[in-house]
């Protein structure tokens, strides 16, 4: 387990400030009870990984956090705001501070890479007097090492490149919180490793708090400060990667085999 | 027998569920469509795309329809000795019925399917969700702009298509016998009244609206997976085409009641 960077700009006495708090989250689709009393707490500057099998409701969890899905029961607080109670413009305000990397990248097919990256900038009415849009696009692209693709269409890029562009789009607003939905799924092991390392670099550079959802153990090993295992819609176990690795519980061991 | 009855019942149930959902979607359009923030740039872009994409196809079909209709009608009129009425006959058919409905059907095939497929694929690849987290109301950005654009472009396309059809018809008249262009137009407009054009113009707004909203509805609620996208595009065309005929039926009743026929 990596220690947290010492230079975190935290207010004194707020070393364990919570940025996301999920309590007793329940979400069902018809008879399909996906989440049943899930709890989670993301501390400032932390990389928290939620580990779960395919179909265990990881994407549902993260979509509830960003307000794309409404929970049936339970509370979700992000930066102190109760997400299910916010109206559209209040949600927009809080979403400026949250980056969301979609499982399927969700790049806009009909736009160039540049337009894809500019979209959140222009839409969120960002008044960046100090830095113009072009500069911000280039900076985000250089963070992921893909400056040369700026005028290409998403369809012309490889899967790994698309993931990086999606990551750049997520980062362009310099969010304090980043939610990653399976950042490495569908990539070859080398690219997956690069993406995982990129996540760590980004966390260091922007001092962001990240919630990473995955079932890729290599990614967990590289990125995680703390791990939560999601089984049957509940928080089954929690601890550092090393701790969980030593666990003898069959459900936990299952992930490490 | 029981099985047939059961399937029928099932189909009716699905029909009413769909109709309810579509009405709700339309309601949402009216509650959100007239409130800020207005996506004016996207609207203009969609107007251009929608007009541009369908223009060539509509022009071609309209031209052929005018020409063919004229050639098919001629023998009957000759038999009754009223060949001189040919331009008037064709004119009224094109302006009142064939122009608007044919344009609407082509429009449904071209634009309804492309909106359905576009929004459908945006839905399944989470692009619509991505817009929402990027400070954009996807309903306003995607649906409202497209529906307004389709509603506005349709009457323009219909007027254009009528003109091209009539031109085709003029050529059809001239294949046998010679009529001057001037005489042809005079014959048409002596017969056509202003009240023939207005209902055609008004109903084309409704056609455009129907194609737009159905395409958007089918795409926006596309089911997961790529075959869901195909199904959205397909059923957008089918439903929109049927609705065009239903609107046409209602329109003709209304003009009848108002004494405009
Ligand atoms: N919009 C929805 N409507 C109905 N059911 C849904 C919806 N979204 C998710 N589900 C259901 O919720 C369950 C969990 O889905 P989810 O996408 O969260 O899985 P996941 O843990 O992200 O899996 P994966 O690793 O494959 O992405 C699945 O059974 C799925 O069918
Ligand atoms: Mg998922």
XYZ file of C-alpha atoms and ligand atoms in Angstrom:
550
model
C 0.000 0.000 0.000
C 1.245 3.399 -0.983
C 1.220 6.134 1.561
C -0.703 9.267 0.800
C 1.249 12.198 -0.553
C 2.314 14.346 2.365
C 1.668 17.587 0.525
C -2.099 17.223 0.351
C -3.634 20.659 0.710
C -5.998 19.790 3.492
C -7.347 22.064 6.132
C -5.774 21.358 9.516
C -7.658 18.738 11.452
C -9.436 17.569 8.323
C -6.966 14.920 7.350
C -9.693 12.341 6.863
C -12.245 14.558 5.199
C -14.887 12.483 3.445
C -15.703 13.464 -0.128
C -18.171 10.707 -0.981
C -20.384 9.006 1.527
C -22.839 6.298 0.543
C -25.059 4.803 3.207
C -27.443 1.878 3.009
C -27.814 2.201 -0.764
C -30.574 0.072 -2.281
C -31.332 -0.170 -5.955
C -33.457 -2.713 -7.773
C -34.615 -3.073 -11.374
C -37.944 -4.851 -11.094
C -37.251 -8.074 -9.238
C -33.529 -7.785 -9.793
C -32.192 -6.471 -6.462
C -28.838 -5.119 -7.518
C -27.668 -3.144 -4.486
C -28.926 -4.053 -1.033
C -27.599 -1.799 1.655
C -24.232 -0.824 0.241
C -21.987 1.522 2.250
C -18.923 3.400 1.109
C -16.781 6.273 2.213
C -14.181 7.942 0.047
C -11.663 10.082 1.856
C -9.944 13.051 0.353
C -6.888 12.139 -1.712
C -7.590 8.441 -1.505
C -7.689 5.819 -4.270
C -10.523 3.503 -3.357
C -11.212 0.426 -5.437
C -14.550 -1.341 -5.522
C -14.050 -4.902 -6.625
C -16.925 -7.032 -7.829
C -17.891 -9.672 -10.328
C -19.481 -8.814 -13.632
C -23.115 -7.939 -13.111
C -22.709 -7.312 -9.394
C -23.933 -3.731 -9.770
C -20.690 -1.772 -9.883
C -21.793 0.434 -12.729
C -25.151 0.925 -11.055
C -23.377 2.079 -7.887
C -21.217 4.614 -9.665
C -24.171 5.907 -11.708
C -26.119 6.445 -8.515
C -23.221 8.450 -7.127
C -23.135 10.791 -10.105
C -26.922 11.077 -10.169
C -27.614 9.245 -13.425
C -29.710 6.699 -11.541
C -31.934 7.438 -8.582
C -31.507 5.114 -5.598
C -34.547 3.351 -4.165
C -33.359 3.844 -0.638
C -30.333 5.167 1.230
C -28.296 8.330 1.136
C -25.533 9.538 -1.166
C -23.495 12.576 -0.240
C -20.819 14.051 -2.467
C -18.868 16.960 -1.016
C -21.582 17.268 1.577
C -24.454 17.520 -0.910
C -27.191 14.921 -0.991
C -27.186 13.868 -4.640
C -30.737 12.455 -4.940
C -32.191 15.719 -3.590
C -30.460 18.085 -5.999
C -32.197 19.689 -8.972
C -30.715 19.841 -12.430
C -28.655 23.001 -12.050
C -27.390 22.070 -8.598
C -26.351 18.688 -9.990
C -24.508 20.406 -12.824
C -22.597 22.487 -10.319
C -21.435 19.486 -8.378
C -20.693 17.476 -11.515
C -18.116 20.061 -12.558
C -16.057 18.723 -9.674
C -16.555 15.078 -10.541
C -14.870 13.328 -13.443
C -16.559 10.215 -14.760
C -14.811 7.693 -16.974
C -17.437 5.519 -18.635
C -16.997 1.801 -19.031
C -17.705 2.150 -22.756
C -15.706 5.428 -22.997
C -18.812 7.195 -24.337
C -16.812 9.321 -26.758
C -19.077 11.314 -29.077
C -18.774 9.505 -32.411
C -19.823 12.484 -34.451
C -17.182 14.826 -33.037
C -13.420 15.046 -33.397
C -11.183 14.416 -30.413
C -10.872 18.173 -29.958
C -14.630 18.693 -29.901
C -15.022 15.771 -27.539
C -12.648 17.392 -25.079
C -14.104 20.862 -25.527
C -17.626 19.658 -24.920
C -17.540 19.551 -21.100
C -15.496 22.761 -21.011
C -17.944 24.737 -23.076
C -21.026 23.191 -21.570
C -20.119 23.824 -17.960
C -19.726 27.569 -18.598
C -16.205 27.422 -17.352
C -14.839 30.918 -17.189
C -11.196 30.129 -17.371
C -9.863 33.587 -17.862
C -6.312 32.472 -17.281
C -6.236 29.631 -19.718
C -8.018 29.363 -23.019
C -9.894 26.315 -24.200
C -7.289 25.297 -26.747
C -4.553 25.251 -24.158
C -6.631 23.162 -21.794
C -7.385 20.636 -24.525
C -3.701 20.318 -25.340
C -2.752 19.947 -21.710
C -5.288 17.187 -21.154
C -4.101 15.415 -24.293
C -0.468 15.634 -23.286
C -1.374 14.163 -19.887
C -2.429 11.016 -21.705
C 0.277 11.269 -24.363
C -1.978 11.649 -27.389
C -1.486 15.214 -28.586
C -1.218 14.110 -32.218
C -4.750 12.705 -32.325
C -6.415 16.054 -31.724
C -8.095 16.280 -35.129
C -8.970 12.621 -35.500
C -12.385 11.048 -35.120
C -12.898 8.512 -32.304
C -13.566 5.789 -34.864
C -10.010 6.147 -36.177
C -8.458 5.340 -32.803
C -7.593 2.019 -31.219
C -9.362 0.805 -28.094
C -6.525 1.841 -25.799
C -6.272 5.258 -27.407
C -9.992 5.760 -27.058
C -9.743 4.929 -23.371
C -7.001 7.539 -22.998
C -9.011 10.156 -24.846
C -11.975 9.387 -22.632
C -9.668 9.785 -19.656
C -8.430 13.119 -21.009
C -12.031 14.275 -21.381
C -12.706 13.204 -17.816
C -9.727 15.201 -16.588
C -10.190 18.337 -18.576
C -12.182 20.118 -15.880
C -9.530 19.178 -13.305
C -12.055 17.467 -11.086
C -11.388 16.895 -7.422
C -13.110 13.530 -7.542
C -12.720 11.013 -10.336
C -14.939 7.982 -10.813
C -13.499 5.281 -13.025
C -15.821 2.582 -14.328
C -13.626 -0.367 -15.296
C -10.775 1.642 -16.766
C -8.836 -1.391 -17.949
C -11.509 -3.785 -19.156
C -11.120 -4.920 -22.734
C -7.515 -3.784 -23.013
C -4.435 -5.955 -23.428
C -2.349 -6.435 -20.254
C 0.329 -3.945 -21.273
C -2.101 -1.190 -22.158
C -4.117 -1.999 -19.044
C -0.988 -1.528 -16.989
C -0.247 1.792 -18.676
C -3.754 3.010 -17.943
C -3.444 1.939 -14.308
C -0.163 3.798 -13.963
C -1.730 6.788 -15.639
C -4.437 6.761 -12.979
C -1.826 6.865 -10.254
C 0.095 9.657 -12.010
C -3.050 11.671 -12.408
C -3.971 11.223 -8.802
C -0.558 12.522 -7.812
C -0.616 15.399 -10.261
C -4.117 16.656 -9.495
C -4.312 15.390 -5.922
C -7.690 13.973 -6.746
C -9.752 11.469 -4.824
C -10.590 8.483 -6.991
C -13.154 5.748 -6.886
C -12.094 2.948 -9.190
C -14.420 0.155 -10.140
C -12.901 -2.929 -11.605
C -12.425 -6.656 -11.586
C -8.896 -6.484 -12.931
C -6.513 -7.496 -10.092
C -3.451 -5.965 -11.742
C -5.205 -2.635 -11.823
C -6.195 -3.024 -8.176
C -2.626 -3.797 -7.175
C -1.265 -0.724 -8.918
C -3.907 1.803 -7.970
C -5.559 0.852 -4.706
C -5.019 2.482 -1.329
C -8.020 0.621 -0.035
C -10.306 -2.015 -1.517
C -13.973 -2.775 -0.981
C -15.333 -6.077 -2.205
C -18.899 -5.950 -3.450
C -20.818 -9.225 -3.205
C -24.598 -9.634 -3.419
C -25.176 -5.908 -3.377
C -23.356 -5.437 -0.072
C -19.959 -4.446 1.100
C -18.495 -7.879 1.769
C -14.954 -7.074 2.868
C -12.661 -4.120 3.036
C -8.958 -3.545 3.549
C -5.736 -2.884 1.699
C -4.750 -5.018 -1.256
C -2.187 -6.907 0.827
C -4.597 -7.560 3.652
C -7.252 -8.940 1.361
C -4.696 -11.004 -0.494
C -3.845 -12.801 2.737
C -7.490 -13.408 3.533
C -8.656 -16.990 3.784
C -12.291 -16.224 3.111
C -13.318 -18.187 -0.014
C -15.334 -15.305 -1.498
C -12.360 -12.981 -1.175
C -9.788 -15.534 -2.299
C -11.872 -16.100 -5.385
C -10.855 -12.667 -6.707
C -7.155 -13.280 -6.175
C -6.956 -16.649 -7.943
C -57.912 -19.709 -32.063
C -57.223 -19.010 -28.434
C -53.613 -18.495 -29.345
C -54.506 -15.914 -31.981
C -56.760 -14.114 -29.540
C -54.002 -14.147 -26.970
C -51.423 -12.715 -29.350
C -53.874 -10.071 -30.456
C -54.555 -9.111 -26.880
C -50.830 -9.013 -26.202
C -50.281 -6.791 -29.217
C -53.007 -4.400 -28.116
C -51.438 -4.212 -24.713
C -48.052 -3.399 -26.210
C -49.717 -0.860 -28.489
C -51.288 1.000 -25.588
C -48.141 0.896 -23.492
C -46.149 2.309 -26.425
C -48.766 4.946 -27.165
C -48.760 5.993 -23.510
C -44.986 6.214 -23.370
C -44.880 8.172 -26.611
C -47.491 10.609 -25.287
C -45.456 11.060 -22.146
C -42.365 11.694 -24.248
C -44.275 14.261 -26.284
C -45.461 15.890 -23.088
C -41.892 16.104 -21.920
C -41.012 17.765 -25.199
C -43.593 20.472 -24.599
C -42.590 21.061 -20.996
C -38.875 21.232 -21.747
C -38.818 22.507 -25.304
C -39.842 26.061 -24.595
C -37.704 26.710 -21.547
C -34.089 27.802 -21.487
C -31.414 26.844 -22.006
C -31.978 26.978 -25.767
C -29.587 24.962 -27.874
C -29.743 27.290 -30.822
C -26.514 26.266 -32.504
C -27.376 22.615 -32.410
C -30.837 23.443 -33.781
C -29.410 25.285 -36.775
C -26.967 22.472 -37.403
C -29.777 19.919 -37.308
C -31.931 21.985 -39.674
C -29.093 22.012 -42.128
C -28.343 18.307 -41.768
C -31.964 17.231 -41.958
C -32.688 19.382 -44.986
C -29.488 18.497 -46.730
C -29.726 14.759 -46.115
C -33.228 14.411 -47.497
C -33.217 17.008 -50.253
C -31.870 14.929 -53.146
C -34.070 11.952 -52.423
C -37.197 14.032 -52.059
C -36.438 15.975 -55.238
C -35.921 12.806 -57.232
C -39.062 11.040 -56.038
C -41.138 14.179 -56.431
C -39.980 14.664 -59.988
C -40.706 11.068 -60.967
C -44.067 11.120 -59.246
C -45.168 14.252 -61.108
C -44.055 12.854 -64.420
C -45.547 9.398 -63.970
C -48.820 10.623 -62.565
C -49.320 12.855 -65.575
C -48.558 10.072 -68.022
C -50.874 7.650 -66.240
C -53.781 10.073 -66.032
C -53.680 11.203 -69.624
C -55.391 8.159 -71.258
C -58.402 8.350 -68.951
C -58.825 12.051 -69.536
C -58.435 11.570 -73.286
C -61.184 8.926 -73.147
C -63.553 11.468 -71.600
C -62.372 14.173 -73.925
C -61.113 16.416 -71.148
C -57.406 16.193 -71.833
C -57.132 19.933 -71.389
C -57.928 19.411 -67.704
C -54.773 17.348 -67.224
C -52.678 20.066 -65.542
C -55.500 20.948 -63.200
C -56.094 17.328 -62.201
C -52.454 16.599 -61.601
C -51.975 19.910 -59.855
C -54.691 19.295 -57.321
C -53.507 15.743 -56.631
C -49.958 16.847 -56.089
C -50.621 19.907 -53.992
C -53.303 18.460 -51.778
C -52.160 14.934 -51.240
C -49.248 13.422 -53.071
C -46.731 16.177 -52.425
C -47.111 16.337 -48.638
C -47.655 12.623 -48.010
C -44.977 11.368 -50.339
C -42.473 13.840 -48.915
C -43.436 12.838 -45.397
C -42.957 9.157 -46.166
C -39.568 9.675 -47.747
C -38.692 11.940 -44.848
C -39.757 9.271 -42.365
C -37.629 6.705 -44.176
C -34.584 8.896 -44.372
C -34.676 11.168 -41.328
C -36.784 9.093 -38.928
C -34.428 6.169 -39.286
C -31.294 8.257 -39.056
C -32.482 10.025 -35.898
C -33.565 6.690 -34.408
C -30.240 5.063 -35.188
C -28.157 8.040 -34.091
C -29.835 8.510 -30.729
C -30.066 4.744 -30.283
C -26.357 4.261 -30.692
C -25.659 7.253 -28.475
C -27.862 5.648 -25.867
C -26.251 2.223 -25.895
C -22.706 3.599 -25.901
C -23.543 5.835 -22.917
C -22.973 9.038 -24.898
C -26.299 10.382 -23.661
C -25.228 9.758 -20.061
C -21.899 11.392 -20.822
C -23.691 14.520 -22.008
C -25.714 14.607 -18.864
C -22.653 14.544 -16.630
C -21.053 17.229 -18.795
C -23.585 19.849 -17.792
C -25.913 19.280 -20.725
C -29.536 18.299 -20.634
C -29.475 15.599 -23.324
C -33.209 15.874 -23.868
C -32.899 19.538 -24.786
C -29.673 19.119 -26.680
C -30.623 16.062 -28.715
C -34.394 15.665 -28.757
C -35.772 19.193 -28.679
C -33.404 20.454 -31.371
C -34.125 17.548 -33.717
C -37.879 17.710 -33.290
C -37.961 21.448 -33.930
C -35.659 21.067 -36.896
C -37.796 18.309 -38.419
C -40.978 20.324 -37.812
C -39.529 23.374 -39.478
C -37.841 21.661 -42.413
C -40.793 19.522 -43.424
C -43.043 22.310 -44.807
C -40.092 23.740 -46.691
C -39.315 20.369 -48.197
C -42.984 19.831 -49.025
C -43.216 23.144 -50.886
C -40.062 22.313 -52.739
C -41.272 18.858 -53.561
C -44.571 20.215 -54.876
C -42.743 22.599 -57.183
C -40.501 19.849 -58.499
C -43.451 17.490 -58.957
C -45.298 20.088 -60.945
C -42.248 20.617 -63.076
C -42.104 16.847 -63.687
C -45.749 16.979 -64.576
C -45.098 19.777 -67.051
C -42.580 17.565 -68.799
C -45.145 14.752 -68.735
C -47.721 16.959 -70.403
C -45.209 17.909 -73.054
C -44.265 14.360 -73.993
C -47.394 14.266 -76.158
C -48.616 17.595 -77.359
C -47.112 20.945 -76.628
C -48.167 23.259 -73.860
C -46.272 26.369 -73.053
C -44.927 26.651 -69.547
C -47.033 29.730 -69.048
C -50.228 28.024 -70.135
C -49.486 25.046 -67.898
C -49.108 27.185 -64.821
C -52.140 29.265 -65.677
C -54.202 26.111 -65.996
C -53.054 24.849 -62.641
C -53.504 28.058 -60.748
C -56.838 28.852 -62.300
C -58.071 25.669 -60.786
C -56.155 25.630 -57.490
C -57.449 27.802 -54.713
C -55.503 29.272 -51.870
C -57.475 27.031 -49.561
C -55.918 24.032 -51.295
C -52.416 25.018 -50.371
C -52.952 26.094 -46.781
C -54.123 22.725 -45.373
C -51.255 21.003 -47.165
C -48.842 23.454 -45.641
C -50.262 23.106 -42.145
C -50.357 19.355 -42.129
C -46.716 19.179 -43.177
C -45.755 20.789 -39.867
C -47.506 17.929 -38.128
C -45.835 15.369 -40.372
C -42.436 16.819 -39.545
C -43.185 16.897 -35.862
C -44.395 13.287 -35.901
C -41.334 11.989 -37.720
C -39.009 13.922 -35.413
C -40.606 12.940 -32.152
C -41.048 9.273 -33.076
C -37.476 8.978 -34.306
C -36.209 10.560 -31.093
C -38.482 8.483 -28.888
C -37.405 5.221 -30.494
C -33.736 6.147 -30.282
C -33.852 7.588 -26.782
C -35.405 4.437 -25.361
C -33.369 2.065 -27.436
C -32.689 -1.240 -25.709
C -29.155 -2.294 -24.973
C -26.971 -3.827 -27.634
C -26.437 -3.179 -31.300
C -29.548 -5.027 -32.428
C -31.507 -2.640 -30.231
C -30.204 0.228 -32.371
C -31.318 -1.490 -35.572
C -34.709 -2.140 -34.089
C -35.067 1.503 -33.034
C -34.272 2.742 -36.515
C -36.610 0.260 -38.099
C -39.584 0.832 -35.866
C -39.069 4.598 -36.076
C -39.715 4.367 -39.814
C -42.677 2.024 -39.507
C -44.432 3.927 -36.744
C -43.716 7.333 -38.274
C -45.090 6.230 -41.659
C -48.298 4.930 -40.144
C -48.696 8.074 -38.064
C -48.232 10.194 -41.209
C -51.240 8.447 -42.750
C -53.263 8.834 -39.571
C -52.509 12.558 -39.454
C -53.456 12.779 -43.119
C -56.767 11.107 -42.372
C -57.481 13.484 -39.510
C -56.438 16.473 -41.610
C -58.825 15.598 -44.400
C -61.706 15.306 -41.913
C -60.885 18.685 -40.464
C -60.672 20.440 -43.819
C -63.937 18.760 -44.726
C -65.688 20.006 -41.634
C -64.293 23.483 -42.164
C -65.624 23.410 -45.692
C -62.238 23.788 -47.303
C -62.693 20.893 -49.697
N -30.860 0.503 -16.705
C -31.032 -0.753 -16.255
N -32.233 -1.342 -16.332
C -32.421 -2.590 -15.873
N -31.466 -3.339 -15.322
C -30.252 -2.824 -15.213
C -29.960 -1.492 -15.681
N -28.654 -1.226 -15.452
C -28.162 -2.334 -14.877
N -29.103 -3.293 -14.725
C -28.908 -4.597 -14.103
O -28.176 -4.405 -12.935
C -27.240 -5.447 -12.767
C -25.875 -4.873 -12.514
O -25.446 -4.178 -13.662
P -24.084 -3.396 -13.704
O -23.992 -2.787 -15.061
O -23.988 -2.480 -12.558
O -23.000 -4.526 -13.558
P -21.436 -4.354 -13.400
O -21.077 -4.774 -12.036
O -21.032 -3.010 -13.820
O -20.908 -5.444 -14.417
P -19.736 -5.335 -15.503
O -18.492 -5.687 -14.803
O -20.106 -6.368 -16.505
O -19.769 -3.963 -16.040
C -27.332 -6.323 -13.983
O -28.054 -7.473 -13.639
C -28.103 -5.504 -14.983
O -28.932 -6.328 -15.745
Mg -20.119 -2.144 -15.344
